[in-house]
Amino acid sequence: MSIDFLGYQTTIANETTLSGVGVHSGSKVSITFLPADADSGVIFRRKLKNGDIHEIRAVVSNVAATELCTVLGDAAGASVATVEHLMAAFYAHEIDNVIVEIDGGEVPIMDGSAIVFIEALERSGVEILDSKRRYLRVVKPVRIESGSSWAEFVPYEGTRFEIDIHFDSTVIGHQSWKGDITADTFRSELARARTFGFMRDVEFLWASGHALGSSLENSVVISDDDKVINIEGLRFGNEFVRHKTLDAVGDLALAGAKFIGCYRSYRGGHKLNSLALRALLNDPAAYEVVETSHHREEDMRGGELVAISGPMFAPWIQ
């Protein structure tokens, strides 16, 4: 099968730093993107207050929680929360290897979307490395269900997301987004979609230590009478499902490799995305690992994608 995919791994060309607040912690935090070697993947380098540094690889086996956001953690108890928007930006911008130095426990929320991260990566530039990129190609359907929610991977010649949501809210209701994910599509259709929540949930979230940094500058808020209270309104008519799709891209980036296939979900979220990804990776008959047949000096895109054998290249199950 030949698809217009980049055949070789990438990293960023230049260091970049961003600062903001955590949407749940409310704490100030800075993150710095650093170039990384081939086969490094995405590594969060978490600096604790006592000066200790913990490196946490961004793979699904390190997912520690999925209640309100996706949290990565290690065996020592160090963690980094709300990684999904940044991971979606890395995935869509085709960054395979990068070190993220972070001085707090949560990735800054910025404006509630992924556009600030995309703009930072555009400023950083991309460096193509000498190692071939490996993809996970879905070869048979894998489906999970949880109550009225479900998610599935099915074979497809590309990387496609088909996301449906349904809320008991007239301002949201049933919404769908379907499309192939490319850097251009992600930037124009998904990257600016913001996280959202309901005023009726605020007191509960505050009491549980969440949403302490949430504001109208970084979240779409729906009032008790079912209206968007942000003065500027929505960025898209269906911004809610676009953001859920953005989240799904970020959660599935924790495969440790890009996938070739279609991901569908109905009434999903971080937990369902994580469970579906684990279900896929736990079934070796459901996917194969492929890479380009091209050599480095040939066209960097396209070419035949061929299945390879050998040791797994990402530690997705521990």
JSON list of C-alpha atoms in Angstrom, two decimals, residues 1-97:
[
{"chain": "A", "resi": 1, "resn": "MET", "atom": "CA", "xyz": [0.00, 0.00, 0.00]},
{"chain": "A", "resi": 2, "resn": "SER", "atom": "CA", "xyz": [1.29, 3.43, -0.91]},
{"chain": "A", "resi": 3, "resn": "ILE", "atom": "CA", "xyz": [0.14, 6.48, 1.07]},
{"chain": "A", "resi": 4, "resn": "ASP", "atom": "CA", "xyz": [1.44, 10.05, 1.13]},
{"chain": "A", "resi": 5, "resn": "PHE", "atom": "CA", "xyz": [3.11, 9.67, 4.53]},
{"chain": "A", "resi": 6, "resn": "LEU", "atom": "CA", "xyz": [6.47, 11.02, 5.60]},
{"chain": "A", "resi": 7, "resn": "GLY", "atom": "CA", "xyz": [8.87, 8.10, 5.54]},
{"chain": "A", "resi": 8, "resn": "TYR", "atom": "CA", "xyz": [11.45, 9.32, 8.05]},
{"chain": "A", "resi": 9, "resn": "GLN", "atom": "CA", "xyz": [11.29, 10.44, 11.66]},
{"chain": "A", "resi": 10, "resn": "THR", "atom": "CA", "xyz": [11.42, 14.07, 12.73]},
{"chain": "A", "resi": 11, "resn": "THR", "atom": "CA", "xyz": [12.27, 16.31, 15.64]},
{"chain": "A", "resi": 12, "resn": "ILE", "atom": "CA", "xyz": [12.07, 20.06, 16.15]},
{"chain": "A", "resi": 13, "resn": "ALA", "atom": "CA", "xyz": [14.84, 22.21, 14.71]},
{"chain": "A", "resi": 14, "resn": "ASN", "atom": "CA", "xyz": [15.02, 24.82, 17.48]},
{"chain": "A", "resi": 15, "resn": "GLU", "atom": "CA", "xyz": [14.28, 25.10, 21.19]},
{"chain": "A", "resi": 16, "resn": "THR", "atom": "CA", "xyz": [11.05, 26.89, 22.17]},
{"chain": "A", "resi": 17, "resn": "THR", "atom": "CA", "xyz": [9.57, 27.92, 25.54]},
{"chain": "A", "resi": 18, "resn": "LEU", "atom": "CA", "xyz": [5.95, 28.66, 26.48]},
{"chain": "A", "resi": 19, "resn": "SER", "atom": "CA", "xyz": [4.37, 29.68, 29.78]},
{"chain": "A", "resi": 20, "resn": "GLY", "atom": "CA", "xyz": [0.84, 29.65, 31.13]},
{"chain": "A", "resi": 21, "resn": "VAL", "atom": "CA", "xyz": [-1.37, 28.22, 33.86]},
{"chain": "A", "resi": 22, "resn": "GLY", "atom": "CA", "xyz": [-2.75, 24.74, 34.41]},
{"chain": "A", "resi": 23, "resn": "VAL", "atom": "CA", "xyz": [-6.50, 24.59, 33.84]},
{"chain": "A", "resi": 24, "resn": "HIS", "atom": "CA", "xyz": [-7.01, 22.28, 36.83]},
{"chain": "A", "resi": 25, "resn": "SER", "atom": "CA", "xyz": [-4.19, 23.29, 39.18]},
{"chain": "A", "resi": 26, "resn": "GLY", "atom": "CA", "xyz": [-4.34, 27.02, 38.47]},
{"chain": "A", "resi": 27, "resn": "SER", "atom": "CA", "xyz": [-0.56, 27.07, 38.92]},
{"chain": "A", "resi": 28, "resn": "LYS", "atom": "CA", "xyz": [1.89, 28.86, 36.65]},
{"chain": "A", "resi": 29, "resn": "VAL", "atom": "CA", "xyz": [4.03, 26.52, 34.57]},
{"chain": "A", "resi": 30, "resn": "SER", "atom": "CA", "xyz": [6.64, 26.77, 31.83]},
{"chain": "A", "resi": 31, "resn": "ILE", "atom": "CA", "xyz": [7.41, 24.20, 29.18]},
{"chain": "A", "resi": 32, "resn": "THR", "atom": "CA", "xyz": [10.40, 24.05, 26.86]},
{"chain": "A", "resi": 33, "resn": "PHE", "atom": "CA", "xyz": [10.56, 21.92, 23.71]},
{"chain": "A", "resi": 34, "resn": "LEU", "atom": "CA", "xyz": [14.00, 20.48, 22.93]},
{"chain": "A", "resi": 35, "resn": "PRO", "atom": "CA", "xyz": [15.19, 18.46, 19.91]},
{"chain": "A", "resi": 36, "resn": "ALA", "atom": "CA", "xyz": [15.53, 14.71, 20.53]},
{"chain": "A", "resi": 37, "resn": "ASP", "atom": "CA", "xyz": [17.26, 11.81, 18.81]},
{"chain": "A", "resi": 38, "resn": "ALA", "atom": "CA", "xyz": [15.46, 9.30, 16.59]},
{"chain": "A", "resi": 39, "resn": "ASP", "atom": "CA", "xyz": [13.46, 6.62, 18.44]},
{"chain": "A", "resi": 40, "resn": "SER", "atom": "CA", "xyz": [13.22, 8.81, 21.55]},
{"chain": "A", "resi": 41, "resn": "GLY", "atom": "CA", "xyz": [9.53, 9.52, 21.14]},
{"chain": "A", "resi": 42, "resn": "VAL", "atom": "CA", "xyz": [7.94, 12.28, 23.21]},
{"chain": "A", "resi": 43, "resn": "ILE", "atom": "CA", "xyz": [9.52, 12.52, 26.66]},
{"chain": "A", "resi": 44, "resn": "PHE", "atom": "CA", "xyz": [8.25, 14.75, 29.45]},
{"chain": "A", "resi": 45, "resn": "ARG", "atom": "CA", "xyz": [11.12, 15.82, 31.68]},
{"chain": "A", "resi": 46, "resn": "ARG", "atom": "CA", "xyz": [9.30, 16.81, 34.89]},
{"chain": "A", "resi": 47, "resn": "LYS", "atom": "CA", "xyz": [11.23, 18.92, 37.37]},
{"chain": "A", "resi": 48, "resn": "LEU", "atom": "CA", "xyz": [9.98, 18.63, 40.96]},
{"chain": "A", "resi": 49, "resn": "LYS", "atom": "CA", "xyz": [10.21, 21.35, 43.61]},
{"chain": "A", "resi": 50, "resn": "ASN", "atom": "CA", "xyz": [13.03, 19.48, 45.37]},
{"chain": "A", "resi": 51, "resn": "GLY", "atom": "CA", "xyz": [15.08, 19.58, 42.19]},
{"chain": "A", "resi": 52, "resn": "ASP", "atom": "CA", "xyz": [14.55, 15.95, 41.22]},
{"chain": "A", "resi": 53, "resn": "ILE", "atom": "CA", "xyz": [13.90, 15.30, 37.54]},
{"chain": "A", "resi": 54, "resn": "HIS", "atom": "CA", "xyz": [11.68, 12.48, 36.28]},
{"chain": "A", "resi": 55, "resn": "GLU", "atom": "CA", "xyz": [11.49, 11.45, 32.63]},
{"chain": "A", "resi": 56, "resn": "ILE", "atom": "CA", "xyz": [8.09, 10.11, 31.59]},
{"chain": "A", "resi": 57, "resn": "ARG", "atom": "CA", "xyz": [7.64, 8.78, 28.08]},
{"chain": "A", "resi": 58, "resn": "ALA", "atom": "CA", "xyz": [4.37, 9.72, 26.42]},
{"chain": "A", "resi": 59, "resn": "VAL", "atom": "CA", "xyz": [2.93, 6.26, 25.78]},
{"chain": "A", "resi": 60, "resn": "VAL", "atom": "CA", "xyz": [-0.37, 4.70, 26.81]},
{"chain": "A", "resi": 61, "resn": "SER", "atom": "CA", "xyz": [1.31, 2.34, 29.26]},
{"chain": "A", "resi": 62, "resn": "ASN", "atom": "CA", "xyz": [2.20, 5.42, 31.33]},
{"chain": "A", "resi": 63, "resn": "VAL", "atom": "CA", "xyz": [-1.35, 6.79, 31.47]},
{"chain": "A", "resi": 64, "resn": "ALA", "atom": "CA", "xyz": [-2.15, 7.21, 35.16]},
{"chain": "A", "resi": 65, "resn": "ALA", "atom": "CA", "xyz": [-5.61, 8.84, 35.01]},
{"chain": "A", "resi": 66, "resn": "THR", "atom": "CA", "xyz": [-8.26, 9.85, 32.48]},
{"chain": "A", "resi": 67, "resn": "GLU", "atom": "CA", "xyz": [-11.05, 11.35, 34.59]},
{"chain": "A", "resi": 68, "resn": "LEU", "atom": "CA", "xyz": [-11.05, 14.97, 33.36]},
{"chain": "A", "resi": 69, "resn": "CYS", "atom": "CA", "xyz": [-7.85, 14.99, 31.33]},
{"chain": "A", "resi": 70, "resn": "THR", "atom": "CA", "xyz": [-5.10, 12.58, 30.35]},
{"chain": "A", "resi": 71, "resn": "VAL", "atom": "CA", "xyz": [-2.40, 12.22, 33.01]},
{"chain": "A", "resi": 72, "resn": "LEU", "atom": "CA", "xyz": [0.96, 10.53, 32.50]},
{"chain": "A", "resi": 73, "resn": "GLY", "atom": "CA", "xyz": [2.87, 9.17, 35.48]},
{"chain": "A", "resi": 74, "resn": "ASP", "atom": "CA", "xyz": [5.79, 7.02, 36.55]},
{"chain": "A", "resi": 75, "resn": "ALA", "atom": "CA", "xyz": [6.30, 4.39, 39.24]},
{"chain": "A", "resi": 76, "resn": "ALA", "atom": "CA", "xyz": [7.76, 6.97, 41.63]},
{"chain": "A", "resi": 77, "resn": "GLY", "atom": "CA", "xyz": [4.56, 9.02, 41.59]},
{"chain": "A", "resi": 78, "resn": "ALA", "atom": "CA", "xyz": [5.70, 11.90, 39.38]},
{"chain": "A", "resi": 79, "resn": "SER", "atom": "CA", "xyz": [3.07, 12.96, 36.88]},
{"chain": "A", "resi": 80, "resn": "VAL", "atom": "CA", "xyz": [2.17, 15.42, 34.13]},
{"chain": "A", "resi": 81, "resn": "ALA", "atom": "CA", "xyz": [-1.50, 16.21, 33.54]},
{"chain": "A", "resi": 82, "resn": "THR", "atom": "CA", "xyz": [-3.50, 17.59, 30.61]},
{"chain": "A", "resi": 83, "resn": "VAL", "atom": "CA", "xyz": [-1.09, 16.36, 27.96]},
{"chain": "A", "resi": 84, "resn": "GLU", "atom": "CA", "xyz": [-3.70, 15.76, 25.25]},
{"chain": "A", "resi": 85, "resn": "HIS", "atom": "CA", "xyz": [-3.68, 19.16, 23.46]},
{"chain": "A", "resi": 86, "resn": "LEU", "atom": "CA", "xyz": [0.10, 19.22, 23.24]},
{"chain": "A", "resi": 87, "resn": "MET", "atom": "CA", "xyz": [0.26, 15.59, 22.11]},
{"chain": "A", "resi": 88, "resn": "ALA", "atom": "CA", "xyz": [-2.31, 16.33, 19.41]},
{"chain": "A", "resi": 89, "resn": "ALA", "atom": "CA", "xyz": [-0.14, 19.19, 18.16]},
{"chain": "A", "resi": 90, "resn": "PHE", "atom": "CA", "xyz": [2.95, 16.96, 18.03]},
{"chain": "A", "resi": 91, "resn": "TYR", "atom": "CA", "xyz": [1.00, 14.26, 16.19]},
{"chain": "A", "resi": 92, "resn": "ALA", "atom": "CA", "xyz": [-0.62, 16.56, 13.63]},
{"chain": "A", "resi": 93, "resn": "HIS", "atom": "CA", "xyz": [2.57, 18.57, 13.04]},
{"chain": "A", "resi": 94, "resn": "GLU", "atom": "CA", "xyz": [4.43, 15.28, 12.45]},
{"chain": "A", "resi": 95, "resn": "ILE", "atom": "CA", "xyz": [6.88, 15.61, 15.33]},
{"chain": "A", "resi": 96, "resn": "ASP", "atom": "CA", "xyz": [8.04, 12.14, 16.37]},
{"chain": "A", "resi": 97, "resn": "ASN", "atom": "CA", "xyz": [10.83, 12.93, 18.84]}
]
